Amino acid sequence: MESRCEHCIIRQFNSLRAMSKEELKEVSDSKTTKKVKKGDPLFEEGDKLNGVYCVRNGVSKLSKLSANGKDQIVKLATKGEVIGQRSVISEESANLSAIAVNDMEVCFIPKETIINTLQKNPNFTLEVLRHMAHDLKEADDVIVNISQKTVKQRIAEAFLYLKNNFGEDEEGFLALTLSREDISNVVGTATESAIRIISEFKKKGLIRASGKKIGIKDERKLQELVEGF
Protein backbone atom coordinates (compact mmCIF):
# COMPACT_ATOMS: atom_id res chain seq x y z
CA MET A 1 0.00 0.00 0.00
CA GLU A 2 1.50 3.32 -1.12
CA SER A 3 1.71 5.93 1.58
CA ARG A 4 -0.58 8.91 1.16
CA CYS A 5 1.00 12.36 0.80
CA GLU A 6 -1.36 13.64 3.51
CA HIS A 7 0.28 11.29 6.06
CA CYS A 8 3.83 11.52 4.71
CA ILE A 9 6.32 13.00 7.20
CA ILE A 10 8.83 13.71 4.41
CA ARG A 11 6.74 16.56 2.99
CA GLN A 12 7.63 18.64 6.07
CA PHE A 13 11.10 19.06 4.52
CA ASN A 14 9.94 20.49 1.19
CA SER A 15 7.51 22.84 -0.53
CA LEU A 16 4.63 20.32 -0.31
CA ARG A 17 4.14 21.37 3.32
CA ALA A 18 2.39 24.54 2.05
CA MET A 19 -0.34 22.53 0.31
CA SER A 20 -3.87 22.24 1.67
CA LYS A 21 -5.38 18.81 2.50
CA GLU A 22 -7.33 18.88 -0.77
CA GLU A 23 -4.20 19.71 -2.79
CA LEU A 24 -2.23 16.95 -1.06
CA LYS A 25 -5.03 14.52 -1.87
CA GLU A 26 -4.77 15.55 -5.54
CA VAL A 27 -0.98 14.98 -5.45
CA SER A 28 -1.48 11.62 -3.74
CA ASP A 29 -4.02 10.48 -6.32
CA SER A 30 -1.76 11.44 -9.24
CA LYS A 31 1.69 10.37 -7.97
CA THR A 32 3.46 7.09 -8.63
CA THR A 33 6.09 5.56 -6.35
CA LYS A 34 9.08 3.88 -7.93
CA LYS A 35 12.33 2.26 -6.88
CA VAL A 36 15.57 3.37 -8.56
CA LYS A 37 18.61 1.10 -8.41
CA LYS A 38 22.05 2.43 -7.45
CA GLY A 39 23.71 3.92 -10.55
CA ASP A 40 20.45 4.31 -12.50
CA PRO A 41 19.24 7.76 -13.65
CA LEU A 42 16.03 9.44 -12.50
CA PHE A 43 16.56 11.69 -15.51
CA GLU A 44 19.44 12.95 -17.63
CA GLU A 45 20.64 16.39 -18.70
CA GLY A 46 18.57 17.55 -21.67
CA ASP A 47 15.51 15.40 -20.82
CA LYS A 48 12.08 17.02 -20.90
CA LEU A 49 10.58 16.51 -17.43
CA ASN A 50 6.89 15.74 -17.11
CA GLY A 51 6.92 16.08 -13.34
CA VAL A 52 9.03 16.28 -10.19
CA TYR A 53 10.56 13.62 -7.96
CA CYS A 54 10.16 13.62 -4.19
CA VAL A 55 12.87 11.54 -2.51
CA ARG A 56 11.46 9.06 0.04
CA ASN A 57 14.68 7.12 0.59
CA GLY A 58 18.23 7.16 -0.71
CA VAL A 59 20.47 9.82 -2.25
CA SER A 60 20.74 11.22 -5.78
CA LYS A 61 23.71 13.08 -7.23
CA LEU A 62 22.77 16.06 -9.41
CA SER A 63 25.52 16.71 -11.93
CA LYS A 64 26.32 18.64 -15.08
CA LEU A 65 28.57 17.45 -17.88
CA SER A 66 31.38 19.89 -18.66
CA ALA A 67 32.87 20.56 -22.11
CA ASN A 68 35.77 18.16 -21.39
CA GLY A 69 33.33 15.32 -20.71
CA LYS A 70 33.71 15.30 -16.89
CA ASP A 71 30.78 15.47 -14.50
CA GLN A 72 30.56 18.26 -11.92
CA ILE A 73 28.36 17.20 -9.02
CA VAL A 74 26.53 20.30 -7.82
CA LYS A 75 24.29 18.75 -5.17
CA LEU A 76 23.44 15.56 -3.30
CA ALA A 77 19.65 15.34 -2.94
CA THR A 78 18.44 13.36 0.05
CA LYS A 79 15.28 12.17 1.75
CA GLY A 80 12.56 14.82 1.64
CA GLU A 81 13.96 16.84 -1.25
CA VAL A 82 12.07 17.56 -4.45
CA ILE A 83 14.09 17.21 -7.67
CA GLY A 84 13.21 18.80 -11.00
CA GLN A 85 11.11 21.76 -9.81
CA ARG A 86 13.10 24.32 -11.80
CA SER A 87 12.79 22.48 -15.14
CA VAL A 88 9.06 21.87 -14.66
CA ILE A 89 8.32 25.50 -13.76
CA SER A 90 10.57 27.05 -16.43
CA GLU A 91 9.42 24.49 -19.03
CA GLU A 92 13.04 24.00 -20.05
CA SER A 93 14.93 20.75 -20.50
CA ALA A 94 16.70 19.39 -17.42
CA ASN A 95 19.92 21.33 -16.80
CA LEU A 96 21.35 18.52 -14.65
CA SER A 97 21.37 14.73 -14.54
CA ALA A 98 20.05 12.95 -11.44
CA ILE A 99 21.66 9.55 -10.75
CA ALA A 100 21.00 7.29 -7.74
CA VAL A 101 24.07 7.07 -5.46
CA ASN A 102 22.43 4.20 -3.59
CA ASP A 103 19.10 2.37 -3.96
CA MET A 104 16.33 4.95 -3.90
CA GLU A 105 12.60 5.18 -3.47
CA VAL A 106 11.00 8.23 -5.08
CA CYS A 107 7.52 9.57 -5.69
CA PHE A 108 6.91 11.01 -9.16
CA ILE A 109 4.40 13.89 -9.15
CA PRO A 110 3.05 14.89 -12.61
CA LYS A 111 3.70 18.40 -13.86
CA GLU A 112 -0.03 19.34 -14.12
CA THR A 113 -0.58 18.82 -10.40
CA ILE A 114 2.36 21.09 -9.51
CA ILE A 115 1.41 23.83 -12.01
CA ASN A 116 -2.27 23.78 -10.91
CA THR A 117 -1.27 24.26 -7.27
CA LEU A 118 1.22 27.03 -8.15
CA GLN A 119 -1.58 28.93 -9.87
CA LYS A 120 -4.02 28.51 -6.97
CA ASN A 121 -1.94 28.58 -3.80
CA PRO A 122 0.39 31.58 -3.18
CA ASN A 123 1.84 29.91 -0.04
CA PHE A 124 2.98 26.95 -2.14
CA THR A 125 4.47 29.32 -4.75
CA LEU A 126 6.41 31.10 -1.99
CA GLU A 127 7.74 27.78 -0.60
CA VAL A 128 8.87 26.69 -4.08
CA LEU A 129 10.63 30.06 -4.53
CA ARG A 130 12.34 29.66 -1.15
CA HIS A 131 13.66 26.22 -2.07
CA MET A 132 14.86 27.39 -5.48
CA ALA A 133 16.59 30.39 -3.85
CA HIS A 134 18.31 27.99 -1.41
CA ASP A 135 19.52 25.87 -4.37
CA LEU A 136 20.90 29.02 -6.02
CA LYS A 137 22.76 29.93 -2.82
CA GLU A 138 24.28 26.42 -2.71
CA ALA A 139 25.32 26.76 -6.36
CA ASP A 140 26.97 30.11 -5.54
CA ASP A 141 28.90 28.44 -2.71
CA VAL A 142 30.10 25.69 -5.09
CA ILE A 143 31.43 28.34 -7.53
CA VAL A 144 33.24 30.27 -4.76
CA ASN A 145 34.73 27.06 -3.31
CA ILE A 146 36.08 25.91 -6.67
CA SER A 147 37.61 29.29 -7.46
CA GLN A 148 39.03 30.16 -4.03
CA LYS A 149 39.87 26.94 -2.19
CA THR A 150 42.59 24.40 -2.95
CA VAL A 151 41.66 20.84 -3.96
CA LYS A 152 42.89 19.63 -0.54
CA GLN A 153 40.61 22.10 1.24
CA ARG A 154 37.65 21.08 -0.92
CA ILE A 155 38.19 17.37 -0.29
CA ALA A 156 38.52 17.96 3.48
CA GLU A 157 35.31 20.02 3.35
CA ALA A 158 33.53 17.29 1.36
CA PHE A 159 34.36 14.68 4.04
CA LEU A 160 33.11 16.98 6.82
CA TYR A 161 29.95 17.70 4.79
CA LEU A 162 29.32 13.95 4.35
CA LYS A 163 29.76 13.34 8.08
CA ASN A 164 27.54 16.26 9.16
CA ASN A 165 24.77 15.55 6.66
CA PHE A 166 24.72 11.76 6.42
CA GLY A 167 26.40 10.61 9.64
CA GLU A 168 28.54 7.55 10.26
CA ASP A 169 27.84 3.81 10.28
CA GLU A 170 28.34 1.55 13.30
CA GLU A 171 32.02 1.06 12.38
CA GLY A 172 32.68 4.81 12.28
CA PHE A 173 32.90 5.09 8.48
CA LEU A 174 30.95 7.76 6.58
CA ALA A 175 27.44 6.40 6.10
CA LEU A 176 27.24 7.62 2.50
CA THR A 177 29.93 5.88 0.46
CA LEU A 178 31.00 7.81 -2.62
CA SER A 179 33.39 6.40 -5.23
CA ARG A 180 36.73 8.17 -5.68
CA GLU A 181 35.38 9.43 -9.01
CA ASP A 182 32.28 10.89 -7.32
CA ILE A 183 34.47 12.62 -4.71
CA SER A 184 36.56 14.15 -7.52
CA ASN A 185 33.34 15.23 -9.28
CA VAL A 186 32.04 16.88 -6.11
CA VAL A 187 35.19 18.96 -5.65
CA GLY A 188 35.91 19.57 -9.34
CA THR A 189 39.27 17.85 -9.85
CA ALA A 190 40.79 14.89 -11.70
CA THR A 191 40.12 11.47 -10.15
CA GLU A 192 43.89 10.83 -9.91
CA SER A 193 44.34 14.02 -7.85
CA ALA A 194 41.54 13.01 -5.48
CA ILE A 195 43.07 9.53 -5.02
CA ARG A 196 46.50 11.08 -4.30
CA ILE A 197 45.11 13.55 -1.73
CA ILE A 198 42.97 10.90 -0.01
CA SER A 199 46.10 8.76 0.28
CA GLU A 200 48.00 11.74 1.75
CA PHE A 201 45.18 12.37 4.28
CA LYS A 202 45.45 8.69 5.28
CA LYS A 203 49.23 8.90 5.82
CA LYS A 204 48.78 12.03 7.95
CA GLY A 205 46.18 10.27 10.12
CA LEU A 206 43.29 12.58 9.17
CA ILE A 207 41.16 9.74 7.80
CA ARG A 208 41.12 5.96 7.58
CA ALA A 209 39.92 3.88 4.66
CA SER A 210 38.67 0.37 3.95
CA GLY A 211 37.98 -0.23 0.27
CA LYS A 212 35.67 2.57 -0.84
CA LYS A 213 34.70 3.39 2.75
CA ILE A 214 36.23 6.41 4.47
CA GLY A 215 36.22 7.28 8.16
CA ILE A 216 37.24 10.59 9.74
CA LYS A 217 40.01 10.19 12.34
CA ASP A 218 40.93 13.81 13.09
CA GLU A 219 37.97 16.10 12.52
CA ARG A 220 39.69 19.11 14.10
CA LYS A 221 42.68 18.92 11.74
CA LEU A 222 40.38 18.54 8.72
CA GLN A 223 38.45 21.63 9.85
CA GLU A 224 41.69 23.58 10.31
CA LEU A 225 42.75 22.59 6.79
CA VAL A 226 39.41 23.86 5.40
CA GLU A 227 39.87 27.16 7.24
CA GLY A 228 43.39 27.52 5.87
CA PHE A 229 45.44 26.95 9.04
PDB file of C-alpha atoms in Angstrom:
ATOM      1  CA  MET A   1       0.000   0.000   0.000  1.00  0.00           C
ATOM      2  CA  GLU A   2       1.500   3.316  -1.122  1.00  0.00           C
ATOM      3  CA  SER A   3       1.713   5.927   1.584  1.00  0.00           C
ATOM      4  CA  ARG A   4      -0.579   8.911   1.160  1.00  0.00           C
ATOM      5  CA  CYS A   5       0.999  12.361   0.802  1.00  0.00           C
ATOM      6  CA  GLU A   6      -1.361  13.645   3.515  1.00  0.00           C
ATOM      7  CA  HIS A   7       0.275  11.286   6.057  1.00  0.00           C
ATOM      8  CA  CYS A   8       3.835  11.525   4.711  1.00  0.00           C
ATOM      9  CA  ILE A   9       6.316  12.998   7.199  1.00  0.00           C
ATOM     10  CA  ILE A  10       8.827  13.712   4.409  1.00  0.00           C
ATOM     11  CA  ARG A  11       6.742  16.563   2.990  1.00  0.00           C
ATOM     12  CA  GLN A  12       7.628  18.644   6.071  1.00  0.00           C
ATOM     13  CA  PHE A  13      11.099  19.055   4.515  1.00  0.00           C
ATOM     14  CA  ASN A  14       9.940  20.488   1.185  1.00  0.00           C
ATOM     15  CA  SER A  15       7.508  22.842  -0.527  1.00  0.00           C
ATOM     16  CA  LEU A  16       4.628  20.316  -0.306  1.00  0.00           C
ATOM     17  CA  ARG A  17       4.137  21.370   3.323  1.00  0.00           C
ATOM     18  CA  ALA A  18       2.393  24.538   2.052  1.00  0.00           C
ATOM     19  CA  MET A  19      -0.339  22.532   0.308  1.00  0.00           C
ATOM     20  CA  SER A  20      -3.874  22.238   1.668  1.00  0.00           C
ATOM     21  CA  LYS A  21      -5.381  18.811   2.495  1.00  0.00           C
ATOM     22  CA  GLU A  22      -7.334  18.880  -0.774  1.00  0.00           C
ATOM     23  CA  GLU A  23      -4.202  19.715  -2.785  1.00  0.00           C
ATOM     24  CA  LEU A  24      -2.229  16.953  -1.058  1.00  0.00           C
ATOM     25  CA  LYS A  25      -5.028  14.524  -1.873  1.00  0.00           C
ATOM     26  CA  GLU A  26      -4.766  15.552  -5.540  1.00  0.00           C
ATOM     27  CA  VAL A  27      -0.984  14.980  -5.449  1.00  0.00           C
ATOM     28  CA  SER A  28      -1.477  11.622  -3.741  1.00  0.00           C
ATOM     29  CA  ASP A  29      -4.016  10.477  -6.316  1.00  0.00           C
ATOM     30  CA  SER A  30      -1.763  11.437  -9.238  1.00  0.00           C
ATOM     31  CA  LYS A  31       1.689  10.366  -7.974  1.00  0.00           C
ATOM     32  CA  THR A  32       3.458   7.091  -8.628  1.00  0.00           C
ATOM     33  CA  THR A  33       6.086   5.563  -6.354  1.00  0.00           C
ATOM     34  CA  LYS A  34       9.085   3.879  -7.928  1.00  0.00           C
ATOM     35  CA  LYS A  35      12.325   2.263  -6.881  1.00  0.00           C
ATOM     36  CA  VAL A  36      15.572   3.369  -8.563  1.00  0.00           C
ATOM     37  CA  LYS A  37      18.610   1.098  -8.409  1.00  0.00           C
ATOM     38  CA  LYS A  38      22.054   2.428  -7.452  1.00  0.00           C
ATOM     39  CA  GLY A  39      23.707   3.917 -10.546  1.00  0.00           C
ATOM     40  CA  ASP A  40      20.452   4.313 -12.504  1.00  0.00           C
ATOM     41  CA  PRO A  41      19.244   7.759 -13.652  1.00  0.00           C
ATOM     42  CA  LEU A  42      16.031   9.445 -12.502  1.00  0.00           C
ATOM     43  CA  PHE A  43      16.561  11.695 -15.511  1.00  0.00           C
ATOM     44  CA  GLU A  44      19.445  12.953 -17.626  1.00  0.00           C
ATOM     45  CA  GLU A  45      20.638  16.387 -18.695  1.00  0.00           C
ATOM     46  CA  GLY A  46      18.572  17.551 -21.674  1.00  0.00           C
ATOM     47  CA  ASP A  47      15.509  15.399 -20.816  1.00  0.00           C
ATOM     48  CA  LYS A  48      12.077  17.019 -20.901  1.00  0.00           C
ATOM     49  CA  LEU A  49      10.582  16.507 -17.432  1.00  0.00           C
ATOM     50  CA  ASN A  50       6.886  15.738 -17.111  1.00  0.00           C
ATOM     51  CA  GLY A  51       6.923  16.077 -13.344  1.00  0.00           C
ATOM     52  CA  VAL A  52       9.030  16.282 -10.187  1.00  0.00           C
ATOM     53  CA  TYR A  53      10.557  13.616  -7.956  1.00  0.00           C
ATOM     54  CA  CYS A  54      10.159  13.620  -4.193  1.00  0.00           C
ATOM     55  CA  VAL A  55      12.874  11.537  -2.507  1.00  0.00           C
ATOM     56  CA  ARG A  56      11.459   9.064   0.036  1.00  0.00           C
ATOM     57  CA  ASN A  57      14.683   7.123   0.587  1.00  0.00           C
ATOM     58  CA  GLY A  58      18.234   7.165  -0.711  1.00  0.00           C
ATOM     59  CA  VAL A  59      20.468   9.822  -2.249  1.00  0.00           C
ATOM     60  CA  SER A  60      20.736  11.217  -5.781  1.00  0.00           C
ATOM     61  CA  LYS A  61      23.707  13.082  -7.232  1.00  0.00           C
ATOM     62  CA  LEU A  62      22.775  16.058  -9.410  1.00  0.00           C
ATOM     63  CA  SER A  63      25.520  16.705 -11.925  1.00  0.00           C
ATOM     64  CA  LYS A  64      26.324  18.640 -15.076  1.00  0.00           C
ATOM     65  CA  LEU A  65      28.568  17.448 -17.879  1.00  0.00           C
ATOM     66  CA  SER A  66      31.378  19.893 -18.661  1.00  0.00           C
ATOM     67  CA  ALA A  67      32.870  20.562 -22.106  1.00  0.00           C
ATOM     68  CA  ASN A  68      35.768  18.157 -21.386  1.00  0.00           C
ATOM     69  CA  GLY A  69      33.327  15.318 -20.706  1.00  0.00           C
ATOM     70  CA  LYS A  70      33.713  15.300 -16.891  1.00  0.00           C
ATOM     71  CA  ASP A  71      30.778  15.470 -14.502  1.00  0.00           C
ATOM     72  CA  GLN A  72      30.565  18.259 -11.919  1.00  0.00           C
ATOM     73  CA  ILE A  73      28.358  17.198  -9.021  1.00  0.00           C
ATOM     74  CA  VAL A  74      26.529  20.300  -7.822  1.00  0.00           C
ATOM     75  CA  LYS A  75      24.285  18.749  -5.168  1.00  0.00           C
ATOM     76  CA  LEU A  76      23.439  15.564  -3.302  1.00  0.00           C
ATOM     77  CA  ALA A  77      19.647  15.341  -2.940  1.00  0.00           C
ATOM     78  CA  THR A  78      18.443  13.361   0.049  1.00  0.00           C
ATOM     79  CA  LYS A  79      15.276  12.167   1.749  1.00  0.00           C
ATOM     80  CA  GLY A  80      12.558  14.817   1.639  1.00  0.00           C
ATOM     81  CA  GLU A  81      13.962  16.839  -1.253  1.00  0.00           C
ATOM     82  CA  VAL A  82      12.069  17.565  -4.446  1.00  0.00           C
ATOM     83  CA  ILE A  83      14.087  17.211  -7.668  1.00  0.00           C
ATOM     84  CA  GLY A  84      13.206  18.799 -10.996  1.00  0.00           C
ATOM     85  CA  GLN A  85      11.113  21.763  -9.815  1.00  0.00           C
ATOM     86  CA  ARG A  86      13.099  24.317 -11.800  1.00  0.00           C
ATOM     87  CA  SER A  87      12.785  22.482 -15.140  1.00  0.00           C
ATOM     88  CA  VAL A  88       9.063  21.873 -14.656  1.00  0.00           C
ATOM     89  CA  ILE A  89       8.323  25.505 -13.760  1.00  0.00           C
ATOM     90  CA  SER A  90      10.569  27.054 -16.425  1.00  0.00           C
ATOM     91  CA  GLU A  91       9.420  24.489 -19.028  1.00  0.00           C
ATOM     92  CA  GLU A  92      13.040  24.001 -20.047  1.00  0.00           C
ATOM     93  CA  SER A  93      14.933  20.746 -20.505  1.00  0.00           C
ATOM     94  CA  ALA A  94      16.700  19.392 -17.423  1.00  0.00           C
ATOM     95  CA  ASN A  95      19.916  21.326 -16.802  1.00  0.00           C
ATOM     96  CA  LEU A  96      21.348  18.516 -14.650  1.00  0.00           C
ATOM     97  CA  SER A  97      21.372  14.726 -14.537  1.00  0.00           C
ATOM     98  CA  ALA A  98      20.055  12.950 -11.440  1.00  0.00           C
ATOM     99  CA  ILE A  99      21.663   9.552 -10.746  1.00  0.00           C
ATOM    100  CA  ALA A 100      20.998   7.293  -7.744  1.00  0.00           C
ATOM    101  CA  VAL A 101      24.068   7.068  -5.463  1.00  0.00           C
ATOM    102  CA  ASN A 102      22.434   4.198  -3.590  1.00  0.00           C
ATOM    103  CA  ASP A 103      19.104   2.371  -3.958  1.00  0.00           C
ATOM    104  CA  MET A 104      16.328   4.951  -3.903  1.00  0.00           C
ATOM    105  CA  GLU A 105      12.597   5.180  -3.470  1.00  0.00           C
ATOM    106  CA  VAL A 106      10.999   8.229  -5.077  1.00  0.00           C
ATOM    107  CA  CYS A 107       7.519   9.567  -5.694  1.00  0.00           C
ATOM    108  CA  PHE A 108       6.914  11.012  -9.161  1.00  0.00           C
ATOM    109  CA  ILE A 109       4.397  13.889  -9.154  1.00  0.00           C
ATOM    110  CA  PRO A 110       3.050  14.887 -12.610  1.00  0.00           C
ATOM    111  CA  LYS A 111       3.702  18.403 -13.858  1.00  0.00           C
ATOM    112  CA  GLU A 112      -0.026  19.339 -14.122  1.00  0.00           C
ATOM    113  CA  THR A 113      -0.577  18.825 -10.398  1.00  0.00           C
ATOM    114  CA  ILE A 114       2.364  21.087  -9.506  1.00  0.00           C
ATOM    115  CA  ILE A 115       1.407  23.834 -12.014  1.00  0.00           C
ATOM    116  CA  ASN A 116      -2.268  23.782 -10.909  1.00  0.00           C
ATOM    117  CA  THR A 117      -1.266  24.255  -7.273  1.00  0.00           C
ATOM    118  CA  LEU A 118       1.222  27.027  -8.148  1.00  0.00           C
ATOM    119  CA  GLN A 119      -1.577  28.927  -9.875  1.00  0.00           C
ATOM    120  CA  LYS A 120      -4.021  28.514  -6.974  1.00  0.00           C
ATOM    121  CA  ASN A 121      -1.940  28.578  -3.797  1.00  0.00           C
ATOM    122  CA  PRO A 122       0.391  31.577  -3.177  1.00  0.00           C
ATOM    123  CA  ASN A 123       1.840  29.914  -0.041  1.00  0.00           C
ATOM    124  CA  PHE A 124       2.978  26.948  -2.137  1.00  0.00           C
ATOM    125  CA  THR A 125       4.473  29.316  -4.754  1.00  0.00           C
ATOM    126  CA  LEU A 126       6.407  31.100  -1.990  1.00  0.00           C
ATOM    127  CA  GLU A 127       7.736  27.781  -0.603  1.00  0.00           C
ATOM    128  CA  VAL A 128       8.870  26.692  -4.076  1.00  0.00           C
ATOM    129  CA  LEU A 129      10.630  30.063  -4.532  1.00  0.00           C
ATOM    130  CA  ARG A 130      12.345  29.657  -1.148  1.00  0.00           C
ATOM    131  CA  HIS A 131      13.660  26.220  -2.072  1.00  0.00           C
ATOM    132  CA  MET A 132      14.858  27.393  -5.481  1.00  0.00           C
ATOM    133  CA  ALA A 133      16.591  30.393  -3.848  1.00  0.00           C
ATOM    134  CA  HIS A 134      18.306  27.992  -1.413  1.00  0.00           C
ATOM    135  CA  ASP A 135      19.522  25.870  -4.366  1.00  0.00           C
ATOM    136  CA  LEU A 136      20.900  29.023  -6.020  1.00  0.00           C
ATOM    137  CA  LYS A 137      22.756  29.929  -2.817  1.00  0.00           C
ATOM    138  CA  GLU A 138      24.275  26.421  -2.712  1.00  0.00           C
ATOM    139  CA  ALA A 139      25.317  26.758  -6.358  1.00  0.00           C
ATOM    140  CA  ASP A 140      26.971  30.111  -5.541  1.00  0.00           C
ATOM    141  CA  ASP A 141      28.896  28.439  -2.713  1.00  0.00           C
ATOM    142  CA  VAL A 142      30.104  25.695  -5.092  1.00  0.00           C
ATOM    143  CA  ILE A 143      31.425  28.344  -7.528  1.00  0.00           C
ATOM    144  CA  VAL A 144      33.240  30.267  -4.755  1.00  0.00           C
ATOM    145  CA  ASN A 145      34.730  27.055  -3.312  1.00  0.00           C
ATOM    146  CA  ILE A 146      36.079  25.906  -6.670  1.00  0.00           C
ATOM    147  CA  SER A 147      37.606  29.292  -7.462  1.00  0.00           C
ATOM    148  CA  GLN A 148      39.032  30.159  -4.029  1.00  0.00           C
ATOM    149  CA  LYS A 149      39.873  26.936  -2.187  1.00  0.00           C
ATOM    150  CA  THR A 150      42.586  24.405  -2.952  1.00  0.00           C
ATOM    151  CA  VAL A 151      41.657  20.843  -3.962  1.00  0.00           C
ATOM    152  CA  LYS A 152      42.892  19.627  -0.541  1.00  0.00           C
ATOM    153  CA  GLN A 153      40.613  22.097   1.243  1.00  0.00           C
ATOM    154  CA  ARG A 154      37.652  21.085  -0.921  1.00  0.00           C
ATOM    155  CA  ILE A 155      38.186  17.365  -0.286  1.00  0.00           C
ATOM    156  CA  ALA A 156      38.519  17.956   3.476  1.00  0.00           C
ATOM    157  CA  GLU A 157      35.313  20.018   3.350  1.00  0.00           C
ATOM    158  CA  ALA A 158      33.531  17.288   1.356  1.00  0.00           C
ATOM    159  CA  PHE A 159      34.357  14.678   4.040  1.00  0.00           C
ATOM    160  CA  LEU A 160      33.105  16.978   6.823  1.00  0.00           C
ATOM    161  CA  TYR A 161      29.954  17.695   4.793  1.00  0.00           C
ATOM    162  CA  LEU A 162      29.319  13.946   4.351  1.00  0.00           C
ATOM    163  CA  LYS A 163      29.758  13.341   8.081  1.00  0.00           C
ATOM    164  CA  ASN A 164      27.544  16.261   9.159  1.00  0.00           C
ATOM    165  CA  ASN A 165      24.766  15.546   6.656  1.00  0.00           C
ATOM    166  CA  PHE A 166      24.720  11.756   6.422  1.00  0.00           C
ATOM    167  CA  GLY A 167      26.400  10.614   9.638  1.00  0.00           C
ATOM    168  CA  GLU A 168      28.540   7.546  10.257  1.00  0.00           C
ATOM    169  CA  ASP A 169      27.838   3.808  10.276  1.00  0.00           C
ATOM    170  CA  GLU A 170      28.341   1.552  13.305  1.00  0.00           C
ATOM    171  CA  GLU A 171      32.018   1.056  12.380  1.00  0.00           C
ATOM    172  CA  GLY A 172      32.676   4.811  12.276  1.00  0.00           C
ATOM    173  CA  PHE A 173      32.900   5.089   8.484  1.00  0.00           C
ATOM    174  CA  LEU A 174      30.954   7.764   6.579  1.00  0.00           C
ATOM    175  CA  ALA A 175      27.439   6.401   6.100  1.00  0.00           C
ATOM    176  CA  LEU A 176      27.236   7.620   2.500  1.00  0.00           C
ATOM    177  CA  THR A 177      29.934   5.877   0.463  1.00  0.00           C
ATOM    178  CA  LEU A 178      31.004   7.812  -2.620  1.00  0.00           C
ATOM    179  CA  SER A 179      33.385   6.404  -5.231  1.00  0.00           C
ATOM    180  CA  ARG A 180      36.729   8.173  -5.682  1.00  0.00           C
ATOM    181  CA  GLU A 181      35.378   9.433  -9.015  1.00  0.00           C
ATOM    182  CA  ASP A 182      32.278  10.889  -7.320  1.00  0.00           C
ATOM    183  CA  ILE A 183      34.468  12.616  -4.709  1.00  0.00           C
ATOM    184  CA  SER A 184      36.560  14.148  -7.516  1.00  0.00           C
ATOM    185  CA  ASN A 185      33.343  15.231  -9.280  1.00  0.00           C
ATOM    186  CA  VAL A 186      32.040  16.884  -6.107  1.00  0.00           C
ATOM    187  CA  VAL A 187      35.191  18.961  -5.648  1.00  0.00           C
ATOM    188  CA  GLY A 188      35.914  19.567  -9.340  1.00  0.00           C
ATOM    189  CA  THR A 189      39.266  17.847  -9.848  1.00  0.00           C
ATOM    190  CA  ALA A 190      40.786  14.889 -11.703  1.00  0.00           C
ATOM    191  CA  THR A 191      40.115  11.467 -10.146  1.00  0.00           C
ATOM    192  CA  GLU A 192      43.893  10.828  -9.910  1.00  0.00           C
ATOM    193  CA  SER A 193      44.340  14.023  -7.853  1.00  0.00           C
ATOM    194  CA  ALA A 194      41.538  13.008  -5.484  1.00  0.00           C
ATOM    195  CA  ILE A 195      43.068   9.534  -5.016  1.00  0.00           C
ATOM    196  CA  ARG A 196      46.496  11.077  -4.304  1.00  0.00           C
ATOM    197  CA  ILE A 197      45.110  13.551  -1.735  1.00  0.00           C
ATOM    198  CA  ILE A 198      42.968  10.896  -0.009  1.00  0.00           C
ATOM    199  CA  SER A 199      46.098   8.757   0.281  1.00  0.00           C
ATOM    200  CA  GLU A 200      47.997  11.736   1.749  1.00  0.00           C
ATOM    201  CA  PHE A 201      45.182  12.366   4.277  1.00  0.00           C
ATOM    202  CA  LYS A 202      45.450   8.687   5.280  1.00  0.00           C
ATOM    203  CA  LYS A 203      49.231   8.898   5.819  1.00  0.00           C
ATOM    204  CA  LYS A 204      48.778  12.027   7.953  1.00  0.00           C
ATOM    205  CA  GLY A 205      46.176  10.269  10.120  1.00  0.00           C
ATOM    206  CA  LEU A 206      43.292  12.584   9.166  1.00  0.00           C
ATOM    207  CA  ILE A 207      41.159   9.741   7.798  1.00  0.00           C
ATOM    208  CA  ARG A 208      41.123   5.956   7.578  1.00  0.00           C
ATOM    209  CA  ALA A 209      39.917   3.881   4.658  1.00  0.00           C
ATOM    210  CA  SER A 210      38.673   0.373   3.955  1.00  0.00           C
ATOM    211  CA  GLY A 211      37.979  -0.234   0.267  1.00  0.00           C
ATOM    212  CA  LYS A 212      35.672   2.567  -0.843  1.00  0.00           C
ATOM    213  CA  LYS A 213      34.702   3.391   2.753  1.00  0.00           C
ATOM    214  CA  ILE A 214      36.233   6.409   4.468  1.00  0.00           C
ATOM    215  CA  GLY A 215      36.220   7.281   8.156  1.00  0.00           C
ATOM    216  CA  ILE A 216      37.241  10.585   9.739  1.00  0.00           C
ATOM    217  CA  LYS A 217      40.010  10.192  12.341  1.00  0.00           C
ATOM    218  CA  ASP A 218      40.933  13.811  13.086  1.00  0.00           C
ATOM    219  CA  GLU A 219      37.974  16.097  12.519  1.00  0.00           C
ATOM    220  CA  ARG A 220      39.694  19.113  14.105  1.00  0.00           C
ATOM    221  CA  LYS A 221      42.680  18.924  11.735  1.00  0.00           C
ATOM    222  CA  LEU A 222      40.379  18.544   8.720  1.00  0.00           C
ATOM    223  CA  GLN A 223      38.451  21.633   9.846  1.00  0.00           C
ATOM    224  CA  GLU A 224      41.690  23.580  10.314  1.00  0.00           C
ATOM    225  CA  LEU A 225      42.751  22.587   6.794  1.00  0.00           C
ATOM    226  CA  VAL A 226      39.410  23.862   5.395  1.00  0.00           C
ATOM    227  CA  GLU A 227      39.868  27.162   7.242  1.00  0.00           C
ATOM    228  CA  GLY A 228      43.394  27.521   5.867  1.00  0.00           C
ATOM    229  CA  PHE A 229      45.442  26.951   9.042  1.00  0.00           C
TER     230      PHE A 229
END
